[in-house]
């Protein structure tokens, strides 16, 4: 199945000057970190707290956009309550906050008949959602009938009090394409991978954060893992302290320099030459075997030789130890008589190896 990657841009929205209402949602820096809820051109002003009929006040921000503009989840969470008629519902965020999405489309195409349904068909109470995922479409349902299409967006704190999201919306991350609906968080690009369960475990335990910061909603399962990346994975797992020695000459200032030095000081990392580590090089399966044996101390007490393609290989002993411990089976099922020691390792394969090694 083809997936569409998110493209991040700076938020450029037409806003009119208006005094701030209630204080913005409190989180890091006084703002609540979120994905902007409408994909495409949109405008909004700060109308939080404005008077409404019946003596009530406006508890959200109206985001004006074209009818049927995609609406996306602003944060990871699960679907909470839903309206019994179209079209509004709540997402309960993983951090205890919640967001409300109101006036979603209730018209069939090209009409104003109120017979449509503007909530994505997979949305129902208790279903997990991910930030940036398609959840519905802009409309004019409910008491917005007869007004210009817009999304009434609310943000509420863990006690249920409405917060003014205006400033947070100004600083929100904008997505050019909505993530497809119905995938399993935390990553949308691993749903068809046989290694998905291992990937999810690594994410839940904090070993991996994703491959597309700052959003980190992708794992890139088919991409080769680099020697630098594996250093970061193993250091997180082993909780190694910072090193005082700089072991290699080619990683100065690199993203993984601290991780590499920590692993080398612990006697785990090894270079690609006597002085270089080759952070950006693909990690080979044989190298992976050596790293895991050094990390977890596997043995092969009976001296078993399991594979036919690693004779006299530099990492043959580590490969046999890994197989004896049940961490690897082989690379040519169902026979599994080969290990493929010089084949690059994918990020998905690495997830499974690590989960087996950690017995998770």
Short mmCIF file of C-alpha atoms in Angstrom, two decimals:
data_model
loop_
_atom_site.label_atom_id
_atom_site.label_comp_id
_atom_site.label_asym_id
_atom_site.label_seq_id
_atom_site.Cartn_x
_atom_site.Cartn_y
_atom_site.Cartn_z
CA UNK A 1 0.00 0.00 0.00
CA UNK A 2 1.38 3.40 -0.95
CA UNK A 3 1.75 5.87 1.87
CA UNK A 4 2.09 9.65 1.60
CA UNK A 5 4.82 11.20 3.72
CA UNK A 6 4.17 14.38 5.66
CA UNK A 7 5.82 17.52 4.37
CA UNK A 8 6.39 20.10 7.07
CA UNK A 9 6.14 23.81 6.35
CA UNK A 10 6.04 26.97 8.37
CA UNK A 11 2.54 28.05 9.28
CA UNK A 12 1.47 30.97 7.08
CA UNK A 13 -2.08 31.92 7.90
CA UNK A 14 -3.99 35.16 7.52
CA UNK A 15 -4.87 36.40 10.99
CA UNK A 16 -6.45 39.63 12.06
CA UNK A 17 -5.04 41.59 14.96
CA UNK A 18 -7.04 40.83 18.07
CA UNK A 19 -6.41 40.93 21.82
CA UNK A 20 -5.66 37.62 23.48
CA UNK A 21 -8.46 35.96 25.36
CA UNK A 22 -7.77 33.60 28.24
CA UNK A 23 -4.22 32.41 28.69
CA UNK A 24 -2.91 29.97 26.11
CA UNK A 25 -2.77 26.31 27.00
CA UNK A 26 0.05 25.74 29.43
CA UNK A 27 2.81 23.37 28.45
CA UNK A 28 6.44 23.86 27.45
CA UNK A 29 7.03 27.58 26.89
CA UNK A 30 3.40 28.41 27.71
CA UNK A 31 2.15 26.90 24.44
CA UNK A 32 0.53 23.57 23.74
CA UNK A 33 2.44 21.65 21.06
CA UNK A 34 0.04 20.51 18.35
CA UNK A 35 -0.45 19.85 14.66
CA UNK A 36 -2.63 22.45 12.94
CA UNK A 37 -6.07 20.84 12.56
CA UNK A 38 -6.94 21.93 9.00
CA UNK A 39 -4.96 20.94 5.89
CA UNK A 40 -4.75 23.66 3.22
CA UNK A 41 -5.55 27.35 3.24
CA UNK A 42 -7.25 28.55 6.41
CA UNK A 43 -7.79 31.75 8.36
CA UNK A 44 -8.65 32.46 11.96
CA UNK A 45 -8.78 35.22 14.55
CA UNK A 46 -8.83 35.12 18.33
CA UNK A 47 -12.52 34.86 19.17
CA UNK A 48 -12.06 32.85 22.34
CA UNK A 49 -14.35 34.25 25.04
CA UNK A 50 -16.53 36.23 22.62
CA UNK A 51 -20.18 36.60 23.61
CA UNK A 52 -22.65 34.16 22.08
CA UNK A 53 -26.43 33.88 22.23
CA UNK A 54 -28.01 32.71 25.46
CA UNK A 55 -25.40 34.41 27.61
CA UNK A 56 -22.70 31.86 26.83
CA UNK A 57 -19.18 32.63 25.65
CA UNK A 58 -17.20 31.17 22.75
CA UNK A 59 -14.93 28.44 24.09
CA UNK A 60 -12.92 27.75 20.95
CA UNK A 61 -11.40 29.18 17.79
CA UNK A 62 -13.25 29.16 14.46
CA UNK A 63 -10.90 28.16 11.65
CA UNK A 64 -12.37 29.26 8.32
CA UNK A 65 -11.64 26.99 5.36
CA UNK A 66 -13.20 25.47 2.25
CA UNK A 67 -15.96 22.95 2.82
CA UNK A 68 -14.45 19.43 2.72
CA UNK A 69 -10.96 20.66 3.62
CA UNK A 70 -9.33 17.75 5.51
CA UNK A 71 -9.35 17.94 9.31
CA UNK A 72 -6.58 16.12 11.20
CA UNK A 73 -5.92 15.17 14.80
CA UNK A 74 -3.80 17.74 16.61
CA UNK A 75 -2.17 15.21 18.94
CA UNK A 76 -1.87 11.49 19.66
CA UNK A 77 -4.74 10.03 21.65
CA UNK A 78 -8.01 8.13 21.47
CA UNK A 79 -11.49 9.09 20.35
CA UNK A 80 -13.70 10.15 23.28
CA UNK A 81 -17.35 11.16 23.01
CA UNK A 82 -19.06 11.60 19.65
CA UNK A 83 -22.21 13.51 18.78
CA UNK A 84 -25.30 11.42 18.19
CA UNK A 85 -25.90 13.45 15.03
CA UNK A 86 -23.34 14.80 12.60
CA UNK A 87 -20.81 16.13 13.10
CA UNK A 88 -18.63 16.63 16.14
CA UNK A 89 -16.42 14.60 18.48
CA UNK A 90 -13.57 14.67 20.99
CA UNK A 91 -10.04 13.29 21.05
CA UNK A 92 -8.57 12.46 24.45
CA UNK A 93 -4.84 13.19 24.23
CA UNK A 94 -2.26 10.87 25.72
CA UNK A 95 -1.16 13.64 28.12
CA UNK A 96 -4.64 14.19 29.61
CA UNK A 97 -5.66 17.20 27.51
CA UNK A 98 -8.42 16.91 24.93
CA UNK A 99 -9.47 18.57 21.67
CA UNK A 100 -12.96 19.07 20.20
CA UNK A 101 -13.81 19.21 16.49
CA UNK A 102 -17.22 20.74 15.74
CA UNK A 103 -19.27 21.72 12.63
CA UNK A 104 -17.74 19.00 10.45
CA UNK A 105 -19.42 18.55 7.06
CA UNK A 106 -22.93 17.10 6.96
CA UNK A 107 -23.76 17.71 3.29
CA UNK A 108 -23.51 15.43 0.31
CA UNK A 109 -21.30 16.64 -2.53
CA UNK A 110 -22.43 19.94 -4.10
CA UNK A 111 -25.48 20.31 -1.84
CA UNK A 112 -26.55 21.78 1.46
CA UNK A 113 -28.86 18.88 2.26
CA UNK A 114 -27.55 17.84 5.67
CA UNK A 115 -27.47 14.21 4.62
CA UNK A 116 -23.69 13.72 4.55
CA UNK A 117 -21.30 12.54 7.24
CA UNK A 118 -18.10 14.52 7.73
CA UNK A 119 -16.35 12.24 10.20
CA UNK A 120 -13.89 9.66 8.85
CA UNK A 121 -15.59 6.26 8.76
CA UNK A 122 -13.04 4.59 11.02
CA UNK A 123 -13.57 7.06 13.88
CA UNK A 124 -15.43 5.62 16.87
CA UNK A 125 -15.04 5.91 20.66
CA UNK A 126 -11.88 4.27 21.98
CA UNK A 127 -10.08 4.11 18.63
CA UNK A 128 -6.45 5.36 18.77
CA UNK A 129 -5.48 8.30 16.57
CA UNK A 130 -2.15 9.90 15.73
CA UNK A 131 -1.24 13.55 15.30
CA UNK A 132 -1.75 14.58 11.67
CA UNK A 133 -4.13 11.70 10.91
CA UNK A 134 -7.26 12.36 8.83
CA UNK A 135 -10.35 12.45 11.08
CA UNK A 136 -12.93 14.41 9.09
CA UNK A 137 -13.76 17.34 6.83
CA UNK A 138 -14.65 21.00 7.33
CA UNK A 139 -18.35 21.87 7.05
CA UNK A 140 -21.16 24.00 8.47
CA UNK A 141 -23.20 21.49 10.48
CA UNK A 142 -25.19 22.10 13.63
CA UNK A 143 -25.82 25.71 14.59
CA UNK A 144 -23.28 26.80 11.97
CA UNK A 145 -25.81 26.09 9.21
CA UNK A 146 -26.01 29.19 7.04
CA UNK A 147 -22.54 30.45 8.00
CA UNK A 148 -19.32 30.10 6.04
CA UNK A 149 -17.75 26.64 6.42
CA UNK A 150 -15.36 26.41 9.36
CA UNK A 151 -13.99 24.14 12.05
CA UNK A 152 -14.84 25.12 15.60
CA UNK A 153 -11.76 23.88 17.49
CA UNK A 154 -11.49 23.61 21.26
CA UNK A 155 -8.61 22.65 23.54
CA UNK A 156 -9.30 21.55 27.11
CA UNK A 157 -7.06 20.82 30.07
CA UNK A 158 -7.10 17.54 32.04
CA UNK A 159 -9.83 18.95 34.31
CA UNK A 160 -12.01 19.74 31.29
CA UNK A 161 -11.64 23.52 31.38
CA UNK A 162 -11.58 25.26 27.98
CA UNK A 163 -8.24 26.89 27.14
CA UNK A 164 -7.55 29.51 24.53
CA UNK A 165 -5.61 27.70 21.76
CA UNK A 166 -5.02 30.81 19.64
CA UNK A 167 -1.29 31.27 20.31
CA UNK A 168 -0.69 27.52 20.11
CA UNK A 169 -2.42 27.42 16.72
CA UNK A 170 -0.16 30.21 15.49
CA UNK A 171 2.89 28.10 16.36
CA UNK A 172 1.43 24.74 15.32
CA UNK A 173 3.14 22.31 12.96
CA UNK A 174 1.43 22.34 9.56
CA UNK A 175 1.08 19.25 7.39
CA UNK A 176 0.66 19.40 3.63
CA UNK A 177 -1.02 15.99 3.49
CA UNK A 178 -3.16 14.23 6.07
CA UNK A 179 -1.97 10.86 7.26
CA UNK A 180 -4.33 8.10 6.08
CA UNK A 181 -6.93 6.92 8.54
CA UNK A 182 -7.11 3.59 10.27
CA UNK A 183 -3.41 2.89 10.90
CA UNK A 184 -1.97 1.78 14.21
CA UNK A 185 0.07 4.41 16.11
CA UNK A 186 2.79 5.26 16.88
CA UNK A 187 4.00 4.90 13.27
CA UNK A 188 1.98 4.88 10.07
CA UNK A 189 4.56 3.29 7.78
CA UNK A 190 4.98 -0.09 9.51
CA UNK A 191 1.45 -1.50 9.25
CA UNK A 192 2.39 -4.04 6.59
CA UNK A 193 5.70 -5.06 8.15
CA UNK A 194 6.09 -8.47 9.77
CA UNK A 195 8.24 -6.66 12.32
CA UNK A 196 5.48 -4.19 13.38
CA UNK A 197 4.95 -5.67 16.84
CA UNK A 198 8.67 -5.40 17.62
CA UNK A 199 8.77 -1.82 16.32
CA UNK A 200 5.85 -0.85 18.56
CA UNK A 201 7.56 -2.42 21.59
CA UNK A 202 10.74 -0.43 20.92
CA UNK A 203 8.71 2.76 20.66
CA UNK A 204 6.77 2.05 23.87
CA UNK A 205 10.00 1.39 25.79
CA UNK A 206 11.65 4.56 24.45
CA UNK A 207 14.37 2.75 22.49
CA UNK A 208 13.25 4.34 19.24
CA UNK A 209 11.59 7.70 18.68
CA UNK A 210 11.03 7.54 14.93
CA UNK A 211 12.89 8.49 11.78
CA UNK A 212 11.36 11.87 10.82
CA UNK A 213 11.85 14.39 13.64
CA UNK A 214 10.24 16.47 14.97
CA UNK A 215 6.95 14.74 14.06
CA UNK A 216 8.36 11.20 14.43
CA UNK A 217 5.29 9.42 13.09
CA UNK A 218 7.40 7.22 10.78
CA UNK A 219 9.83 4.40 11.58
CA UNK A 220 11.22 3.81 8.06
CA UNK A 221 11.19 0.01 8.48
CA UNK A 222 12.68 -0.79 5.07
CA UNK A 223 15.57 1.63 5.35
CA UNK A 224 19.03 0.26 6.18
CA UNK A 225 20.07 1.05 9.71
CA UNK A 226 23.38 2.88 9.96
CA UNK A 227 26.29 2.14 12.27
CA UNK A 228 25.59 5.46 13.98
CA UNK A 229 21.93 4.68 14.57
CA UNK A 230 22.69 1.32 16.16
CA UNK A 231 25.02 3.08 18.59
CA UNK A 232 22.11 5.27 19.72
CA UNK A 233 19.76 2.28 20.05
CA UNK A 234 22.22 0.26 22.14
CA UNK A 235 23.23 3.14 24.35
CA UNK A 236 19.58 3.81 25.23
CA UNK A 237 19.04 0.13 26.02
CA UNK A 238 22.18 -0.24 28.13
CA UNK A 239 21.86 3.24 29.71
CA UNK A 240 25.57 3.89 29.26
CA UNK A 241 27.09 7.05 30.75
CA UNK A 242 28.90 9.66 28.71
CA UNK A 243 32.49 8.84 27.79
CA UNK A 244 35.52 11.03 28.46
CA UNK A 245 37.51 9.61 25.56
CA UNK A 246 37.05 10.41 21.87
CA UNK A 247 37.71 7.07 20.20
CA UNK A 248 37.36 7.84 16.47
CA UNK A 249 38.54 10.55 14.10
CA UNK A 250 35.60 10.67 11.67
CA UNK A 251 32.60 11.36 13.93
CA UNK A 252 33.53 14.75 15.42
CA UNK A 253 30.37 16.83 15.75
CA UNK A 254 28.22 14.04 14.35
CA UNK A 255 24.73 13.25 15.64
CA UNK A 256 25.85 9.95 17.17
CA UNK A 257 29.34 10.91 18.38
CA UNK A 258 28.43 10.72 22.09
CA UNK A 259 26.65 7.39 21.63
CA UNK A 260 29.57 5.91 19.69
CA UNK A 261 32.11 7.00 22.29
CA UNK A 262 29.95 5.64 25.13
CA UNK A 263 29.71 2.25 23.40
CA UNK A 264 33.42 2.18 22.57
CA UNK A 265 34.36 2.99 26.16
CA UNK A 266 32.17 0.08 27.28
CA UNK A 267 34.05 -2.21 24.90
CA UNK A 268 31.07 -2.69 22.57
CA UNK A 269 31.55 -0.43 19.56
CA UNK A 270 34.30 -1.17 17.06
CA UNK A 271 35.55 0.82 14.10
CA UNK A 272 35.49 0.21 10.40
CA UNK A 273 39.23 0.94 10.40
CA UNK A 274 41.76 1.36 13.15
CA UNK A 275 40.81 5.03 13.62
CA UNK A 276 37.40 5.49 11.97
CA UNK A 277 33.87 4.42 12.92
CA UNK A 278 31.95 5.11 9.65
CA UNK A 279 28.75 6.38 11.27
CA UNK A 280 26.85 6.71 8.01
CA UNK A 281 27.74 3.27 6.65
CA UNK A 282 25.07 0.56 6.58
CA UNK A 283 25.21 -1.84 9.51
CA UNK A 284 25.85 -5.38 8.24
CA UNK A 285 24.21 -8.43 9.78
CA UNK A 286 27.56 -9.86 10.86
CA UNK A 287 28.46 -6.59 12.59
CA UNK A 288 25.10 -6.64 14.33
CA UNK A 289 25.86 -10.12 15.70
CA UNK A 290 29.16 -8.92 17.14
CA UNK A 291 27.56 -5.86 18.74
CA UNK A 292 24.80 -7.88 20.40
CA UNK A 293 27.23 -10.50 21.71
CA UNK A 294 29.41 -7.76 23.18
CA UNK A 295 26.32 -6.06 24.67
CA UNK A 296 24.63 -9.11 26.18
CA UNK A 297 27.40 -11.71 26.53
CA UNK A 298 25.88 -14.65 24.66
CA UNK A 299 27.84 -17.90 24.59
CA UNK A 300 27.91 -21.05 22.47
CA UNK A 301 29.07 -23.66 25.01
CA UNK A 302 28.71 -26.63 22.66
CA UNK A 303 30.56 -24.95 19.80
CA UNK A 304 27.66 -25.42 17.36
CA UNK A 305 28.15 -24.22 13.79
CA UNK A 306 24.72 -23.26 12.48
CA UNK A 307 25.20 -21.62 9.07
CA UNK A 308 26.90 -22.53 5.81
CA UNK A 309 27.76 -19.03 4.57
CA UNK A 310 29.88 -17.66 7.43
CA UNK A 311 32.87 -20.02 7.40
CA UNK A 312 36.03 -18.11 8.31
CA UNK A 313 34.03 -14.88 8.56
CA UNK A 314 35.37 -12.31 11.01
CA UNK A 315 32.13 -12.53 13.01
CA UNK A 316 31.44 -16.27 12.67
CA UNK A 317 31.78 -16.92 16.39
CA UNK A 318 29.38 -14.09 17.28
CA UNK A 319 26.88 -15.31 14.68
CA UNK A 320 26.87 -18.80 16.16
CA UNK A 321 26.50 -17.41 19.68
CA UNK A 322 23.52 -15.33 18.53
CA UNK A 323 21.87 -18.37 16.97
CA UNK A 324 22.54 -20.51 20.03
CA UNK A 325 20.77 -17.88 22.16
CA UNK A 326 17.74 -17.90 19.84
CA UNK A 327 18.15 -14.26 18.83
CA UNK A 328 18.48 -15.09 15.15
CA UNK A 329 17.12 -17.93 13.05
CA UNK A 330 18.68 -17.26 9.66
CA UNK A 331 18.08 -15.34 6.47
CA UNK A 332 16.73 -17.99 4.05
CA UNK A 333 13.51 -19.43 5.49
CA UNK A 334 12.27 -22.06 5.74
CA UNK A 335 15.66 -23.81 5.58
CA UNK A 336 17.53 -21.07 7.46
CA UNK A 337 20.90 -22.58 6.66
CA UNK A 338 22.39 -19.16 5.89
CA UNK A 339 22.91 -16.00 7.94
CA UNK A 340 23.84 -13.48 5.18
CA UNK A 341 26.56 -11.84 7.30
CA UNK A 342 27.47 -9.17 4.73
CA UNK A 343 23.93 -8.07 3.92
CA UNK A 344 22.84 -4.65 5.27
CA UNK A 345 20.33 -4.80 8.09
CA UNK A 346 17.00 -2.96 7.85
CA UNK A 347 15.56 -0.92 10.70
CA UNK A 348 12.64 -3.37 10.91
CA UNK A 349 14.93 -6.40 11.22
CA UNK A 350 16.92 -4.60 13.87
CA UNK A 351 13.74 -4.05 15.90
CA UNK A 352 13.07 -7.77 16.02
CA UNK A 353 16.66 -8.60 16.95
CA UNK A 354 16.58 -6.09 19.81
CA UNK A 355 13.21 -7.22 21.15
CA UNK A 356 14.43 -10.83 21.19
CA UNK A 357 17.66 -9.77 22.86
CA UNK A 358 15.72 -7.90 25.55
CA UNK A 359 13.21 -10.74 25.90
CA UNK A 360 10.32 -8.28 25.58
#
